[in-house]
PDB file of C-alpha atoms in Angstrom:
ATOM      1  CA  UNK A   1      96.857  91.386  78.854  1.00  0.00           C
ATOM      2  CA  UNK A   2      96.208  95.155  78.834  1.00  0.00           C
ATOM      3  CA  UNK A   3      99.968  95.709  80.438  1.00  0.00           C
ATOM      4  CA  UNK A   4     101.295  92.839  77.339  1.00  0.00           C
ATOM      5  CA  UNK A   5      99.373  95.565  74.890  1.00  0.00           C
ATOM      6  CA  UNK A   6     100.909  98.485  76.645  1.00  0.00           C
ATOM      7  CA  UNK A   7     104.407  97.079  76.185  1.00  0.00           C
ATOM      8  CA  UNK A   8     104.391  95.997  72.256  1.00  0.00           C
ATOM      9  CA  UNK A   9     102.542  99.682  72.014  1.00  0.00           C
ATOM     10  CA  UNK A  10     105.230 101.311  73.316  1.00  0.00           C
ATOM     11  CA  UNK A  11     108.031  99.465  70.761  1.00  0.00           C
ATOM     12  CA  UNK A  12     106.009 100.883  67.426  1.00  0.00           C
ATOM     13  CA  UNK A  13     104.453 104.092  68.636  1.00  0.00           C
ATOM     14  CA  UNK A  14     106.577 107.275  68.798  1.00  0.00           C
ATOM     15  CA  UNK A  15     106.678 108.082  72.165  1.00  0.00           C
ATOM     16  CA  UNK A  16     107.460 111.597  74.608  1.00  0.00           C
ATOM     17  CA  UNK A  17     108.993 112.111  77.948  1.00  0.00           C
ATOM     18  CA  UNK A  18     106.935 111.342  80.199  1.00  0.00           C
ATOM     19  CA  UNK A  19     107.965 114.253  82.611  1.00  0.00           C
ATOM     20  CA  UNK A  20     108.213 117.363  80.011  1.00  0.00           C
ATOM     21  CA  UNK A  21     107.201 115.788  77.132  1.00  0.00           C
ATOM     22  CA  UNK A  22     110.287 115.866  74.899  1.00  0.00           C
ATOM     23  CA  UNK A  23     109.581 113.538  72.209  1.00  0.00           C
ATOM     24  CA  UNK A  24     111.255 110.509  70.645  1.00  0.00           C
ATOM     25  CA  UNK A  25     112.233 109.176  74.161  1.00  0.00           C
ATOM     26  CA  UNK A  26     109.963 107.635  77.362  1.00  0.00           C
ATOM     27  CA  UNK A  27     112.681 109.446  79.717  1.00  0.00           C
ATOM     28  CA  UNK A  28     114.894 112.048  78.586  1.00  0.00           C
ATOM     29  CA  UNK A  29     118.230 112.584  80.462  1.00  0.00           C
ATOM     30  CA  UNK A  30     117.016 116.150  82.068  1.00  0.00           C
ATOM     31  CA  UNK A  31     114.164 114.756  84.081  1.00  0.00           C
ATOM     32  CA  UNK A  32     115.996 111.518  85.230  1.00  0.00           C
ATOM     33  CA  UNK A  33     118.701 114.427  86.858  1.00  0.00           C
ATOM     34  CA  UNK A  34     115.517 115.573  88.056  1.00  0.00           C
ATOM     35  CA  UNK A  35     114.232 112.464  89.713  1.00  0.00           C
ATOM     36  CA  UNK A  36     118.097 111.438  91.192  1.00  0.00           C
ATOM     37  CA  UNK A  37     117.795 115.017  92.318  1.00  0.00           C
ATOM     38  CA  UNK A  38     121.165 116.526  90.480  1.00  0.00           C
ATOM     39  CA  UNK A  39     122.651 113.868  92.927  1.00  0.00           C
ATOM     40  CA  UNK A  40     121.673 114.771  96.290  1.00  0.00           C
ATOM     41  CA  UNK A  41     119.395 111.716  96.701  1.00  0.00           C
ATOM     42  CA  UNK A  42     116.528 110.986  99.068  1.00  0.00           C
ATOM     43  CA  UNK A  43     115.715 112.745 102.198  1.00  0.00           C
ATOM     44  CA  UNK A  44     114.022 111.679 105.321  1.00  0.00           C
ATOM     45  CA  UNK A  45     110.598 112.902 105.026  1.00  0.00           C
ATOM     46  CA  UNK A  46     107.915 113.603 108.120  1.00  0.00           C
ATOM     47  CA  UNK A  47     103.996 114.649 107.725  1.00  0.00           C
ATOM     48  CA  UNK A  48     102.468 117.127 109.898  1.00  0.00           C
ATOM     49  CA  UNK A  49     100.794 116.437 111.997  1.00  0.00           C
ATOM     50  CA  UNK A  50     102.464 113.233 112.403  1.00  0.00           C
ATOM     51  CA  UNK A  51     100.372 109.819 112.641  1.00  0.00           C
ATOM     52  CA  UNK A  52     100.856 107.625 115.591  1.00  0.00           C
ATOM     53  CA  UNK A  53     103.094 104.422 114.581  1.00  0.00           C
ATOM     54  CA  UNK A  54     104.755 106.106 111.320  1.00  0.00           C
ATOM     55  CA  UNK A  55     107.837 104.222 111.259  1.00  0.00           C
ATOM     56  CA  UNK A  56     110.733 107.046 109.698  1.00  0.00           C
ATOM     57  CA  UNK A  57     110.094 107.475 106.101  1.00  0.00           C
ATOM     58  CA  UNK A  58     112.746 108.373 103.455  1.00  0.00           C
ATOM     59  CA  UNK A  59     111.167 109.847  99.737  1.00  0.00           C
ATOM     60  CA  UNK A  60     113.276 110.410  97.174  1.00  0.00           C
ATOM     61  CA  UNK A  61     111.765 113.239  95.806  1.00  0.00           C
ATOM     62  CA  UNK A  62     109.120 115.729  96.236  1.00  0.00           C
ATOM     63  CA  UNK A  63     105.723 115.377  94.621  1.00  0.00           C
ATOM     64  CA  UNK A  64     105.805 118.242  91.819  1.00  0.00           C
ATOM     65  CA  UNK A  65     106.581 118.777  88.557  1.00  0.00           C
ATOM     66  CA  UNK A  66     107.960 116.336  86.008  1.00  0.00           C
ATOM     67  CA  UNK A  67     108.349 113.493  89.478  1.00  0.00           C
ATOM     68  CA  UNK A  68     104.832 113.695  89.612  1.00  0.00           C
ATOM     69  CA  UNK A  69     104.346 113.606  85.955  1.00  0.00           C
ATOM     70  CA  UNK A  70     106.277 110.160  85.500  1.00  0.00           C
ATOM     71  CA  UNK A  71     104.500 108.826  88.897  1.00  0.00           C
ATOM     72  CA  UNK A  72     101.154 109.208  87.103  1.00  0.00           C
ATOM     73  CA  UNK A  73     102.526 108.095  83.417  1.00  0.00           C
ATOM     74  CA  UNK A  74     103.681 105.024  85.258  1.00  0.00           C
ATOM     75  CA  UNK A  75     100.492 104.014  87.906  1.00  0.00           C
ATOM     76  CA  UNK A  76      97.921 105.802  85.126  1.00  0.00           C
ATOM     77  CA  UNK A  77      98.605 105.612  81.434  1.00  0.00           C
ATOM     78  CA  UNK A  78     100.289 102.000  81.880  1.00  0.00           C
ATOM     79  CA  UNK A  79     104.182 103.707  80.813  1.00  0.00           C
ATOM     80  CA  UNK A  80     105.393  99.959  82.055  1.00  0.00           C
ATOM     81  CA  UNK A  81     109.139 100.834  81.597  1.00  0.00           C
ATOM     82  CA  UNK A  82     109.215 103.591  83.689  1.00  0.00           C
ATOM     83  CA  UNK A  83     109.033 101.267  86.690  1.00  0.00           C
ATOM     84  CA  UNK A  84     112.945 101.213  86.223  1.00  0.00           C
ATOM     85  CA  UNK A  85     113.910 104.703  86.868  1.00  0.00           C
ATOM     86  CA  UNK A  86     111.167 105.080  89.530  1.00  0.00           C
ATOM     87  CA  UNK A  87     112.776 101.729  91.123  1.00  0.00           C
ATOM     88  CA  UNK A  88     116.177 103.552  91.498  1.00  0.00           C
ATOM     89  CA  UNK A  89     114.450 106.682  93.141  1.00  0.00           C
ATOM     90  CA  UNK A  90     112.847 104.218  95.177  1.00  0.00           C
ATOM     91  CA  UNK A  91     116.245 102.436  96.014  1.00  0.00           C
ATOM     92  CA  UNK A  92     117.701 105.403  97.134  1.00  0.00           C
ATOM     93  CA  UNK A  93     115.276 105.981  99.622  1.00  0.00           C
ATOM     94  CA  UNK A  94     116.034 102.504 100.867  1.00  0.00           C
ATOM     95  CA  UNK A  95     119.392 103.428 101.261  1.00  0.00           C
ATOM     96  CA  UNK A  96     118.729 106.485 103.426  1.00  0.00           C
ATOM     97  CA  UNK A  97     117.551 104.017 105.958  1.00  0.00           C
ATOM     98  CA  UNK A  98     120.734 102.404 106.695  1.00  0.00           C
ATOM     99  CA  UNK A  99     118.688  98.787 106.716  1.00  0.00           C
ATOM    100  CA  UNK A 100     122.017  97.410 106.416  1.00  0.00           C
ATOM    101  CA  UNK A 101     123.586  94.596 103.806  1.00  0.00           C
ATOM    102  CA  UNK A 102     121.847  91.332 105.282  1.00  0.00           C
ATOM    103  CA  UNK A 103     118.544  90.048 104.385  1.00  0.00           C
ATOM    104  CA  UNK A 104     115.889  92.861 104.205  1.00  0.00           C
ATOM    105  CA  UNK A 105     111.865  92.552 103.261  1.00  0.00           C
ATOM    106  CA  UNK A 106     110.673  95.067 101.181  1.00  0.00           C
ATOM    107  CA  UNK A 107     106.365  94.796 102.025  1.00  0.00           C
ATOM    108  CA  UNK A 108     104.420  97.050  99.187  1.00  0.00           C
ATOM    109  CA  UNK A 109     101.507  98.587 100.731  1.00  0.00           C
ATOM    110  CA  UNK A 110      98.870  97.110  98.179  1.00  0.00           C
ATOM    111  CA  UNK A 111      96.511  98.621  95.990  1.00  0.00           C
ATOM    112  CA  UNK A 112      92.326  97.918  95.897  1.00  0.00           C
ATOM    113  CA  UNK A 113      91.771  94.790  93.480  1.00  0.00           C
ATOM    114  CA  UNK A 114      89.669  96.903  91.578  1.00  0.00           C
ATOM    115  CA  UNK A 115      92.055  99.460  90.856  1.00  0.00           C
ATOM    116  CA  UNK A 116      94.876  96.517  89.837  1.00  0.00           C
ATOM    117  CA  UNK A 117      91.967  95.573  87.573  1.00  0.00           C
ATOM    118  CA  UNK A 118      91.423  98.928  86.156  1.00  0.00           C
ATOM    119  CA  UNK A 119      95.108  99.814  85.909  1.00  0.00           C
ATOM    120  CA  UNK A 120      95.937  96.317  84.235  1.00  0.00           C
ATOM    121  CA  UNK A 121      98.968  96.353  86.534  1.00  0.00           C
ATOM    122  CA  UNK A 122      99.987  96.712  90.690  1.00  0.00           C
ATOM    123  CA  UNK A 123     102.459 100.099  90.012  1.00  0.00           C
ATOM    124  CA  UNK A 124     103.698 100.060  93.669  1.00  0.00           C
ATOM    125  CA  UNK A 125     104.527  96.319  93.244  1.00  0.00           C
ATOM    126  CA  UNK A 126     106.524  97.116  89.906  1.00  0.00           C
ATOM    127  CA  UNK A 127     108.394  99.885  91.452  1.00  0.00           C
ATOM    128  CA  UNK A 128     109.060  97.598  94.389  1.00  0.00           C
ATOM    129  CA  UNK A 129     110.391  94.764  92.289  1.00  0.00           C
ATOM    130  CA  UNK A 130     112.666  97.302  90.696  1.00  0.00           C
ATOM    131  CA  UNK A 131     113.888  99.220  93.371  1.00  0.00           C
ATOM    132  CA  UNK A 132     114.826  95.541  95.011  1.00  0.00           C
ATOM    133  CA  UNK A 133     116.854  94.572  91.405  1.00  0.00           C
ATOM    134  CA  UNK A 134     117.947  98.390  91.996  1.00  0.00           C
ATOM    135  CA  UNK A 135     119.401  97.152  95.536  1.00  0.00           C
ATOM    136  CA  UNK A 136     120.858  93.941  94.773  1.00  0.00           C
ATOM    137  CA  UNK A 137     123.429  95.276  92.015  1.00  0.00           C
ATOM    138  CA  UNK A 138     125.302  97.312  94.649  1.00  0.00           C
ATOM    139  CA  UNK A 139     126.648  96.737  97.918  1.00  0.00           C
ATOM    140  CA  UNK A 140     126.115  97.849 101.228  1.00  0.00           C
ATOM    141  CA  UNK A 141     123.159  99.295 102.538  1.00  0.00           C
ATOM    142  CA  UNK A 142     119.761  97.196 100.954  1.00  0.00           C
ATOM    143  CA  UNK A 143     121.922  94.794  98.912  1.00  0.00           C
ATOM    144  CA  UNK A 144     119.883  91.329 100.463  1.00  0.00           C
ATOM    145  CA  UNK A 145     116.500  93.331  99.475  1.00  0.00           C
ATOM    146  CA  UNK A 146     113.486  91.293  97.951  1.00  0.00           C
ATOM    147  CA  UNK A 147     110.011  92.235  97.751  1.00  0.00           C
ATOM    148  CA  UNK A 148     107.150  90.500  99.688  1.00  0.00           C
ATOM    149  CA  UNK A 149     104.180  91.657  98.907  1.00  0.00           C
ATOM    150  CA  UNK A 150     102.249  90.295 101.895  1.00  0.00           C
ATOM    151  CA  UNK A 151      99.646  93.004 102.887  1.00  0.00           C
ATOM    152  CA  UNK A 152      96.064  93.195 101.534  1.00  0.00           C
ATOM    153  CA  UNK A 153      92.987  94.988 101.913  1.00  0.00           C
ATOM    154  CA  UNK A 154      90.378  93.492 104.204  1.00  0.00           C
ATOM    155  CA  UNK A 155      87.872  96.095 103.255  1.00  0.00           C
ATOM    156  CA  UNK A 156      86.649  98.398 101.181  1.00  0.00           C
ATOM    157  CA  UNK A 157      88.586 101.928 101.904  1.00  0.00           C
ATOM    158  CA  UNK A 158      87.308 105.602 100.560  1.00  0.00           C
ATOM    159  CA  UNK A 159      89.031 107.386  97.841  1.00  0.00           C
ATOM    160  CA  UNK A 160      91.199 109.726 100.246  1.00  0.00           C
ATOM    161  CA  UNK A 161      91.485 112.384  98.046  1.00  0.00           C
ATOM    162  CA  UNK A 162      89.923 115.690  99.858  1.00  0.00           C
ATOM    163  CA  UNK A 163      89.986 114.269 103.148  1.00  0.00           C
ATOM    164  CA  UNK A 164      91.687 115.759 105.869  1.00  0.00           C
ATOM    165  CA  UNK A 165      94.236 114.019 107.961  1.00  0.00           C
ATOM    166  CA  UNK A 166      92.341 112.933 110.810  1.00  0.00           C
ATOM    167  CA  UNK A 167      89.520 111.690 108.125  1.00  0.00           C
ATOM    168  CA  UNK A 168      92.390 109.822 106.582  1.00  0.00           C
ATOM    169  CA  UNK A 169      93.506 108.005 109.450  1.00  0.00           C
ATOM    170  CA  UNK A 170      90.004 107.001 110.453  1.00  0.00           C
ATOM    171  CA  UNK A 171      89.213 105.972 107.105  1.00  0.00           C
ATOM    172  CA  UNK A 172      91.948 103.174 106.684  1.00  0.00           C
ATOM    173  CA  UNK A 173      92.411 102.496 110.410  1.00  0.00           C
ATOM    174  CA  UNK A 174      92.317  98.782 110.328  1.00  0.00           C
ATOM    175  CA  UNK A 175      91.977  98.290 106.652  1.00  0.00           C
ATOM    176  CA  UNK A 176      95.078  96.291 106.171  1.00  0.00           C
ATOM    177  CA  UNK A 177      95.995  92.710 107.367  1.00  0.00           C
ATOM    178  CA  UNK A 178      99.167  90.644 106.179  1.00  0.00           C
ATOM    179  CA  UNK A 179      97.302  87.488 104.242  1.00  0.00           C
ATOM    180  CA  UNK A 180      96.817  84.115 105.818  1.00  0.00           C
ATOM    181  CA  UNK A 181      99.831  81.774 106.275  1.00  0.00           C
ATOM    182  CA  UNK A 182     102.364  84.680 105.164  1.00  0.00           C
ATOM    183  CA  UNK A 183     102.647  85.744 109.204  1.00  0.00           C
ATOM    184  CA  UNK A 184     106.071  83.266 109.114  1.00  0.00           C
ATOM    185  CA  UNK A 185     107.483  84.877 106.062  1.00  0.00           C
ATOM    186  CA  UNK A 186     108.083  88.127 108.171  1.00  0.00           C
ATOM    187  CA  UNK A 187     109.015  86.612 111.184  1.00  0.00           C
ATOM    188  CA  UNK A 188     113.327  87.017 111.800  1.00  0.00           C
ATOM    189  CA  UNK A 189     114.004  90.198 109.290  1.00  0.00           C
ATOM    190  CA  UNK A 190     113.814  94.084 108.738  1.00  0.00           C
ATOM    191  CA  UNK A 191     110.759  95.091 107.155  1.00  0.00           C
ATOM    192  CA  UNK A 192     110.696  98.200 105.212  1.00  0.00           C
ATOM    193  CA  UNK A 193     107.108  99.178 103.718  1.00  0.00           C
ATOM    194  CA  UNK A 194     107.496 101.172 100.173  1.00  0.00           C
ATOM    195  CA  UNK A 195     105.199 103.277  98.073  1.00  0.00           C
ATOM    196  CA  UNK A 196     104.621 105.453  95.314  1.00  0.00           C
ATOM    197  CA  UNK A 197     103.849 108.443  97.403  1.00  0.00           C
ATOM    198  CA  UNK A 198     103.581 109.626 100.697  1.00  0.00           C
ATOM    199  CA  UNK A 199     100.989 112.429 101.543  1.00  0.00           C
ATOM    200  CA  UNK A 200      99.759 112.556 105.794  1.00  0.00           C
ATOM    201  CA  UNK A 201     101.083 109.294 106.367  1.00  0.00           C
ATOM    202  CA  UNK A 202      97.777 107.596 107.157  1.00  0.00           C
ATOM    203  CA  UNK A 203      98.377 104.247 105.246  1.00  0.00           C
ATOM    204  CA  UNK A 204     102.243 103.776 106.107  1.00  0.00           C
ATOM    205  CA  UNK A 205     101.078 104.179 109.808  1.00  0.00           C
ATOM    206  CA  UNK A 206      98.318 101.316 109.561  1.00  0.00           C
ATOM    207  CA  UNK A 207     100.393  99.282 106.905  1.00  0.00           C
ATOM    208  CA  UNK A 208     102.825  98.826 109.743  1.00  0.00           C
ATOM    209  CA  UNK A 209     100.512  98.383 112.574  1.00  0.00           C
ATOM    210  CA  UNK A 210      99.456  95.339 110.147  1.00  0.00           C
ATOM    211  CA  UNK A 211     103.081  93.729 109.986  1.00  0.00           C
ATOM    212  CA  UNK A 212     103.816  94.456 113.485  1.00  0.00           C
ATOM    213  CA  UNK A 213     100.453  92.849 114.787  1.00  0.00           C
ATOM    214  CA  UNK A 214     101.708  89.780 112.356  1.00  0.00           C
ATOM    215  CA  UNK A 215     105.046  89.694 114.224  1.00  0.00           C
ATOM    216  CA  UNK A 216     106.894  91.296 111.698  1.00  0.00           C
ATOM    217  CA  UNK A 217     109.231  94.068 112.493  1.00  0.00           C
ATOM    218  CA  UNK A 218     109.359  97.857 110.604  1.00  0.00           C
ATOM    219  CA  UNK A 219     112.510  99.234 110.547  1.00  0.00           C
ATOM    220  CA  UNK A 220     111.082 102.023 108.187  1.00  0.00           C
ATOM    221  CA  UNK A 221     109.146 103.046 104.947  1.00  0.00           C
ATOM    222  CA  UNK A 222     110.483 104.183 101.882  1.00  0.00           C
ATOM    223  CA  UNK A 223     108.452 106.413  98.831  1.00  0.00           C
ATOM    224  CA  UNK A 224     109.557 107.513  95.878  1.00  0.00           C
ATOM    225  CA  UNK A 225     107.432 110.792  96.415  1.00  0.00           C
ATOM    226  CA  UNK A 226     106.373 113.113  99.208  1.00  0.00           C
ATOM    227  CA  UNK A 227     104.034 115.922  98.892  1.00  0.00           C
ATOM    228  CA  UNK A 228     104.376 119.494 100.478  1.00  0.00           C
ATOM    229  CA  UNK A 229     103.190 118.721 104.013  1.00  0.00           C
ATOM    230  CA  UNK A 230     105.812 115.818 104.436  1.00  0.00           C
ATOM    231  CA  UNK A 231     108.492 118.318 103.365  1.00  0.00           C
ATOM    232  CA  UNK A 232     108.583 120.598 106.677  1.00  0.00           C
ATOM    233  CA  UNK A 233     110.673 123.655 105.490  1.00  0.00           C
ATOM    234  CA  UNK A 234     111.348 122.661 101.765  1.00  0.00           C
ATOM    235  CA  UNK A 235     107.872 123.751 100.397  1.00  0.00           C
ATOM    236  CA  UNK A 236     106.839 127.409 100.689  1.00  0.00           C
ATOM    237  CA  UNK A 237     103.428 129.152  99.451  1.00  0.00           C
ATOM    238  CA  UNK A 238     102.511 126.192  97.545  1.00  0.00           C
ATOM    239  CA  UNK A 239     106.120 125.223  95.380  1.00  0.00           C
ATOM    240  CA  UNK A 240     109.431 124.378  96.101  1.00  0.00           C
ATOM    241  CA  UNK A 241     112.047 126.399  97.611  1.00  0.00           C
ATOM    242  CA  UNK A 242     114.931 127.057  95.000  1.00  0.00           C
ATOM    243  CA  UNK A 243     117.606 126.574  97.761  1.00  0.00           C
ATOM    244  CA  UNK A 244     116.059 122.896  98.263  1.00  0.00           C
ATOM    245  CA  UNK A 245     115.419 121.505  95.149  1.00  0.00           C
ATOM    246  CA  UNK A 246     116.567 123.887  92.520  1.00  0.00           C
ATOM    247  CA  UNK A 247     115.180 125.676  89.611  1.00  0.00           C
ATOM    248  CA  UNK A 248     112.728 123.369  88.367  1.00  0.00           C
ATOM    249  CA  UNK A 249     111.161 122.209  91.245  1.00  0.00           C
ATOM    250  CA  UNK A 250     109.899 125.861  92.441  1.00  0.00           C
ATOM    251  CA  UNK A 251     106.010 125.282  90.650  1.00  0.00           C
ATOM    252  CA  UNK A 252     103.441 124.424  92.635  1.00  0.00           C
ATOM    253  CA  UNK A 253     102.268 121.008  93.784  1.00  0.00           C
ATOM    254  CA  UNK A 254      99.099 119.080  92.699  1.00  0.00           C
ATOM    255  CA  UNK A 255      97.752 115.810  93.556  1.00  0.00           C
ATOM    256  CA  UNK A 256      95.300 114.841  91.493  1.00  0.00           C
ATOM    257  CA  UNK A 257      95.243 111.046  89.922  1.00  0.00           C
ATOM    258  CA  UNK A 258      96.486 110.310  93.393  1.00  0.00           C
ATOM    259  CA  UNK A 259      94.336 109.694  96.633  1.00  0.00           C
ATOM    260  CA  UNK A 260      96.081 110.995  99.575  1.00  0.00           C
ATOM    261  CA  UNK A 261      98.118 108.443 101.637  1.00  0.00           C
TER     262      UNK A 261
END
C-alpha cells in the first residue's frame, strides 16, 4: 500500500528533480544526459582488490552526484517512477555484455525482507523489471531478457556499510541460496545478476556462487552504479576525473543510504 500512496502522491504534489532538484519535474532532461552519460554508455567496471568468482560486471555510471541522488530518491524516498530511467541505465549495462539476442535471465540479487518491508517496495527488482522492458523494445544484444528473481537470503547479513572488503566478503559468504524448486528455472540459459550498485563486489561474487551451485550459469552482472574503487583510473583524490566523465561528475563520492556491496 505505502508504494500505491507514493504513486497517487506523486500525481497531486509538486514535485523536483530528483538529481539537482529543479522543480516542477521528477527528472529533468540535464541529469537524464547525466545518467546515459552524454551518450557514452556503460563501462565494464572491476573492484580492487577483486573477489574470487566476480563474474565481469558492466555499471552504467559512477556512484556520485545527481546518479547517486536518483539511486537513493528511487530505493529511499519511494520516487516509484524513477525505476524507468534507472531501468535504461541498467539496460545499457546489459548491453555491454554482449549476452546476445536469445533467451537471457536477468537474477536480481535480493534485498533483506525487512528492508522490502520498510521500503514498501524491492528497488533492485523494479529496476530489473524495467531494464528487461528496456531490453525487449530493441534488438540485438539483451532483446529475449526477463527477470527472475530467484535468489534469497538464507540468513541474516550485517549492514556492510564501514566494513572493509575482506569483512564484506566474510560477512555474506554463503548468505544467498536460489529458493526451493526454482533450481530448473535456471537450468539451459545465460544468467546475468543486476543491481543497484556495485561497491567491492562482495555480494555479486556470492550471488553467483549461489546460481552456479544451483546449476545455473553467469555470464555476467550488470549495475546501474559503481563507486570509486570499481572505477580503476576514472576516480582521483576522491571525485571524478573531468577527462572520464565530464564536468559534473568531478565532486566527490559518498555512500551513505547505501551498504556497501
Amino acid at each position: 500500500m505505502q508504494g500505491v500512496w507514493r504513486e497517487l502522491a506523486g500525481l497531486v504534489l509538486p514535485v523536483a528533480c530528483a538529481g539537482c532538484g529543479r522543480p516542477r519535474t521528477e527528472l529533468c532532461v540535464e541529469c537524464r544526459r547525466v545518467l546515459a552519460r552524454n551518450g557514452r554508455g556503460a563501462r565494464r567496471v572491476r573492484p580492487r582488490p577483486e573477489p574470487a568468482g566476480l563474474p565481469r560486471v558492466w555499471a552504467g555510471v559512477p556512484y556520485a552526484d545527481e546518479a547517486r541522488a536518483v539511486l537513493l530518491a528511487h530505493k529511499e524516498r519511494g520516487a516509484l517512477r524513477l525505476a524507468a530511467p534507472l531501468g535504461a541505465v541498467l539496460a545499457g549495462a546489459v548491453r555491454g555484455l554482449r549476452p546476445g539476442a536469445g533467451a537471457l535471465l536477468l537474477v536480481p540479487v535480493p534485498s533483506a525482507r525487512r528492508a522490502v518491508a520498510g521500503r514498501g517496495h524491492d528497488p533492485v527488482r523494479r529496476i530489473a523489471l524495467a531494464a528487461a522492458a528496456d531490453l525487449r523494445r530493441g534488438v540485438g544484444e539483451g532483446a529475449g531478457a526477463r527477470v527472475l528473481a530467484v535468489l534469497r537470503q538464507r540468513r541474516t547479513v550485517a549492514d556492510q556499510a564501514g566494513l572493509s572488503a575482506r569483512q564484506r566478503l566474510a560477512n555474506v559468504a554463503g548468505a544467498l541460496v536460489v529458493r526451493g524448486g526454482a533450481e530448473r528455472l535456471l537450468r539451459g540459459l545465460p544468467v546475468v545478476l543486476v543491481d543497484d550498485l556495485v561497491t567491492t563486489g562482495a555480494t555479486l561474487a556470492e550471488a553467483a556462487r549461489a546460481v552456479t551451485a544451483a546449476g545455473g550459469r553467469v555470464t555476467g552482472a550488470a549495475v546501474v552504479a559503481a563507486t570509486g574503487s570499481a572505477f580503476p583510473g576514472v576516480f582521483a583524490d576522491g571525485g571524478i576525473r573531468r577527462d572520464s566523465f565530464g564536468e559534473r561528475g568531478k565532486r566527490g563520492l559518498a555512500a551513505d543510504g547505501y551498504p556497501g556491496k
